[in-house]
mmCIF file of C-alpha atoms in Angstrom:
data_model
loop_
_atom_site.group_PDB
_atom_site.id
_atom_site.type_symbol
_atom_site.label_atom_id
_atom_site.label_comp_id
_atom_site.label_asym_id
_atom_site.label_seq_id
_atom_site.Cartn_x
_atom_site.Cartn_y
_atom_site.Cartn_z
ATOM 1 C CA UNK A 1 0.000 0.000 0.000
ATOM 2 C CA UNK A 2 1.688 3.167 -1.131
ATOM 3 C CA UNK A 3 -0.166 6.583 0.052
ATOM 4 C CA UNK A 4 -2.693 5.134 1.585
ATOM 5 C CA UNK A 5 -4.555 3.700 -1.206
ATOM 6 C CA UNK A 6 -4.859 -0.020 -2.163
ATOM 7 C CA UNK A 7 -3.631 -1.190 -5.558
ATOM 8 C CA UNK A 8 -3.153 -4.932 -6.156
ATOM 9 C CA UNK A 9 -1.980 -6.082 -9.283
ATOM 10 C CA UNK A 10 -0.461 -9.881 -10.377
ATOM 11 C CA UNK A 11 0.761 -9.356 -13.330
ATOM 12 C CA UNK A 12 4.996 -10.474 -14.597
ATOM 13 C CA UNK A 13 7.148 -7.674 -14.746
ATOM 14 C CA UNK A 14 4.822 -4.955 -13.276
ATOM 15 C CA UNK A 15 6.007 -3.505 -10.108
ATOM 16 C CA UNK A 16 6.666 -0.314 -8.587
ATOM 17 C CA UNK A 17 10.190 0.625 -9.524
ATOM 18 C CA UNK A 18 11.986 1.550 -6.580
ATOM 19 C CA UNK A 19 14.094 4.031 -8.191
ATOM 20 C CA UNK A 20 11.528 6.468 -7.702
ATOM 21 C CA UNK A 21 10.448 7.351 -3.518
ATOM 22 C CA UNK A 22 7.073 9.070 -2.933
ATOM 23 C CA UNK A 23 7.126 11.207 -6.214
ATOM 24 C CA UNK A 24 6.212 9.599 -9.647
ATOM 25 C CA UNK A 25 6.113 6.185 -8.263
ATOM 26 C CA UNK A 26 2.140 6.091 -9.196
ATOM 27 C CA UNK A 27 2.198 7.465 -12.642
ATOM 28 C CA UNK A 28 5.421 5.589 -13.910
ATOM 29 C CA UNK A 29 3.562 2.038 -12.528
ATOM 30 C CA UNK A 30 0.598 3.033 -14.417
ATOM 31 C CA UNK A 31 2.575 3.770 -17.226
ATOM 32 C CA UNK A 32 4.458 0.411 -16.912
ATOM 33 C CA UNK A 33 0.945 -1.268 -16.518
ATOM 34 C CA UNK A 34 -0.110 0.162 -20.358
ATOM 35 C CA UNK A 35 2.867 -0.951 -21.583
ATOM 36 C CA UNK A 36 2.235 -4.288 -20.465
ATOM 37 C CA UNK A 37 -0.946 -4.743 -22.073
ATOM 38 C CA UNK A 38 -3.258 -3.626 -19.143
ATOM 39 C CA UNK A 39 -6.099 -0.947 -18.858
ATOM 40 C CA UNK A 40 -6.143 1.313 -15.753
ATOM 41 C CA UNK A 41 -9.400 1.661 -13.823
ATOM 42 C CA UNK A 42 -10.514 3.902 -11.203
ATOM 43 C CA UNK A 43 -13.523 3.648 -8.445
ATOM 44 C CA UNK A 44 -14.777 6.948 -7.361
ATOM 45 C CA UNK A 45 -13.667 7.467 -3.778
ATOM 46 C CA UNK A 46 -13.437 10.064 -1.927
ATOM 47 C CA UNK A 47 -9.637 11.364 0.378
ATOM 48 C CA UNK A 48 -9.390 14.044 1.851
ATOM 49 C CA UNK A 49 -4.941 14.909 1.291
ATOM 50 C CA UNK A 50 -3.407 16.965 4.239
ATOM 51 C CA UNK A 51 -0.731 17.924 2.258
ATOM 52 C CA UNK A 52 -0.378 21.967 1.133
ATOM 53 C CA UNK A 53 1.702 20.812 -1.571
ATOM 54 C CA UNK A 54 4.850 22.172 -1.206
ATOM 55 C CA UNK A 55 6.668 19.243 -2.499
ATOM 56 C CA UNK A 56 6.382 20.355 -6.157
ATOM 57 C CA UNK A 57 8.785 22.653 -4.652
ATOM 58 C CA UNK A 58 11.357 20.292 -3.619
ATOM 59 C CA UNK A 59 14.700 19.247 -4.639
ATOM 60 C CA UNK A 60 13.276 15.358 -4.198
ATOM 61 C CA UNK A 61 10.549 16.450 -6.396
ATOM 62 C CA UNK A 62 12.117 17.270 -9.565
ATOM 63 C CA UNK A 63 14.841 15.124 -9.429
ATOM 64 C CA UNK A 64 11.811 12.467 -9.494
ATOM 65 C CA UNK A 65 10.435 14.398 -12.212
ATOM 66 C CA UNK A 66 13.459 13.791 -13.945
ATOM 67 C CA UNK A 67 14.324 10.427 -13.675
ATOM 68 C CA UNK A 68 10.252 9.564 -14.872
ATOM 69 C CA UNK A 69 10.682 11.921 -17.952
ATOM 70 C CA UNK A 70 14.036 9.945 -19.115
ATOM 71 C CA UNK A 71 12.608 6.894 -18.383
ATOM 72 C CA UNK A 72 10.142 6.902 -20.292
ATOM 73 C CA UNK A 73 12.010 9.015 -23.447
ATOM 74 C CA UNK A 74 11.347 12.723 -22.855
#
């Protein structure tokens, strides 16, 4: 469980990479889920984040943002 919401998934070579910490984790294992073949769902649900975002701001944040854009070829 990463950020306190549930995703299971059983599929080969889908994973979260653990290259990438709290930032970009979610979008590059979506990303690697596509690429595999799969379709990404969503239930509507309702959280509530305590965060004011300031992490946009951070030097963790774009050297995630980084590392996700040359993974995947930007």
């Amino acid at each position: 469980m990463r950020s306190g919401c549930y995703v299971r998934l059983q599929h080969p070579g889908v994973r979260f990479d653990s290259n990438f910490g709290f930032h970009f984790y979610d979008l590059d294992f979506c990303r690697s889920a596509e690429a595999a073949g799969l379709r990404i769902g969503t239930w509507p649900i309702a959280i509530t984040h305590a965060s004011r975002g300031e992490s946009v701001q951070s030097p963790a944040w774009a050297e995630s943002l980084e590392r996700y854009l040359h993974k995947w070829g930007y």
